[in-house]
Amino acid sequence: MSLTDKIKGLVSGGEEKVYAYRCLECDTEFESPEQHMAKVECPNCHARGGRSIV
């Protein structure tokens, strides 16, 4: 989660839920506040989509 996202969560009165993903292209693990896998973008290779990490 980026610093901006953390600040937004504090200002809005609570932490935003964060989801963990693994990129299907480069295998990078990352977090995103976006719940829908089709909308996430890998911060490493910028591929769309991913696999949810439970």
C-alpha atoms as an extended CHARMM CRD file, in Angstrom:
* protein
*
        54  EXT
         1         1  MET       CA              0.0000000000        0.0000000000        0.0000000000  PROA      1               0.0000000000
         2         2  SER       CA              1.3760000000        3.3900000000       -0.9250000000  PROA      2               0.0000000000
         3         3  LEU       CA              1.7940000000        6.2580000000        1.4960000000  PROA      3               0.0000000000
         4         4  THR       CA             -0.9730000000        8.1300000000       -0.3270000000  PROA      4               0.0000000000
         5         5  ASP       CA             -3.3760000000        5.2200000000        0.2000000000  PROA      5               0.0000000000
         6         6  LYS       CA             -2.4960000000        5.0630000000        3.9020000000  PROA      6               0.0000000000
         7         7  ILE       CA             -3.1170000000        8.7970000000        4.2990000000  PROA      7               0.0000000000
         8         8  LYS       CA             -6.4490000000        8.5080000000        2.4680000000  PROA      8               0.0000000000
         9         9  GLY       CA             -7.4530000000        5.7200000000        4.8620000000  PROA      9               0.0000000000
        10        10  LEU       CA             -6.5630000000        7.7890000000        7.9030000000  PROA      10              0.0000000000
        11        11  VAL       CA             -8.3570000000       10.8800000000        6.6180000000  PROA      11              0.0000000000
        12        12  SER       CA            -11.4930000000        8.9200000000        5.7210000000  PROA      12              0.0000000000
        13        13  GLY       CA            -11.6660000000        7.4920000000        9.2260000000  PROA      13              0.0000000000
        14        14  GLY       CA            -10.3130000000        3.9880000000        8.7270000000  PROA      14              0.0000000000
        15        15  GLU       CA             -7.9200000000        1.7000000000        6.9520000000  PROA      15              0.0000000000
        16        16  GLU       CA             -8.8350000000        0.5940000000        3.4680000000  PROA      16              0.0000000000
        17        17  LYS       CA             -8.9200000000       -3.1530000000        2.9260000000  PROA      17              0.0000000000
        18        18  VAL       CA             -5.8730000000       -4.3340000000        0.9870000000  PROA      18              0.0000000000
        19        19  TYR       CA             -5.7420000000       -7.4040000000       -1.2360000000  PROA      19              0.0000000000
        20        20  ALA       CA             -2.6030000000       -9.4070000000       -2.0300000000  PROA      20              0.0000000000
        21        21  TYR       CA             -1.8970000000      -10.4980000000       -5.5970000000  PROA      21              0.0000000000
        22        22  ARG       CA              0.7460000000      -12.3230000000       -7.6240000000  PROA      22              0.0000000000
        23        23  CYS       CA              1.3800000000      -11.2380000000      -11.2030000000  PROA      23              0.0000000000
        24        24  LEU       CA              0.7480000000      -13.9750000000      -13.7630000000  PROA      24              0.0000000000
        25        25  GLU       CA              3.4260000000      -12.5510000000      -16.0830000000  PROA      25              0.0000000000
        26        26  CYS       CA              6.4590000000      -11.8940000000      -13.8400000000  PROA      26              0.0000000000
        27        27  ASP       CA              5.4540000000      -13.6400000000      -10.5640000000  PROA      27              0.0000000000
        28        28  THR       CA              5.8130000000      -10.4240000000       -8.4970000000  PROA      28              0.0000000000
        29        29  GLU       CA              3.7580000000      -10.2950000000       -5.2830000000  PROA      29              0.0000000000
        30        30  PHE       CA              2.0530000000       -6.9750000000       -4.5550000000  PROA      30              0.0000000000
        31        31  GLU       CA             -0.8610000000       -5.4120000000       -2.6780000000  PROA      31              0.0000000000
        32        32  SER       CA             -3.7290000000       -3.3300000000       -4.0180000000  PROA      32              0.0000000000
        33        33  PRO       CA             -6.8660000000       -1.7800000000       -2.5500000000  PROA      33              0.0000000000
        34        34  GLU       CA             -8.6850000000       -3.0040000000       -5.6890000000  PROA      34              0.0000000000
        35        35  GLN       CA            -10.7500000000       -6.1350000000       -5.0720000000  PROA      35              0.0000000000
        36        36  HSD       CA            -11.2530000000       -7.1150000000       -8.7270000000  PROA      36              0.0000000000
        37        37  MET       CA             -8.2210000000       -8.8950000000      -10.1870000000  PROA      37              0.0000000000
        38        38  ALA       CA             -8.9530000000       -7.6580000000      -13.7140000000  PROA      38              0.0000000000
        39        39  LYS       CA             -8.4580000000       -4.0660000000      -12.5520000000  PROA      39              0.0000000000
        40        40  VAL       CA             -5.0880000000       -4.4750000000      -10.8070000000  PROA      40              0.0000000000
        41        41  GLU       CA             -1.8000000000       -3.6440000000      -12.5150000000  PROA      41              0.0000000000
        42        42  CYS       CA              1.5440000000       -5.1600000000      -11.5720000000  PROA      42              0.0000000000
        43        43  PRO       CA              3.9150000000       -2.4600000000      -10.2630000000  PROA      43              0.0000000000
        44        44  ASN       CA              6.8700000000       -4.3320000000      -11.7770000000  PROA      44              0.0000000000
        45        45  CYS       CA              5.8760000000       -5.1870000000      -15.3700000000  PROA      45              0.0000000000
        46        46  HSD       CA              2.5330000000       -3.2980000000      -15.6150000000  PROA      46              0.0000000000
        47        47  ALA       CA              0.6250000000       -6.3750000000      -16.7620000000  PROA      47              0.0000000000
        48        48  ARG       CA             -3.1100000000       -6.3620000000      -16.0170000000  PROA      48              0.0000000000
        49        49  GLY       CA             -4.7540000000       -8.9910000000      -13.8560000000  PROA      49              0.0000000000
        50        50  GLY       CA             -3.1950000000      -11.2890000000      -11.3510000000  PROA      50              0.0000000000
        51        51  ARG       CA             -3.8290000000      -14.1750000000       -9.0210000000  PROA      51              0.0000000000
        52        52  SER       CA             -5.1970000000      -13.5390000000       -5.5570000000  PROA      52              0.0000000000
        53        53  ILE       CA             -2.9590000000      -14.6850000000       -2.7080000000  PROA      53              0.0000000000
        54        54  VAL       CA             -4.9440000000      -16.0290000000        0.2400000000  PROA      54              0.0000000000
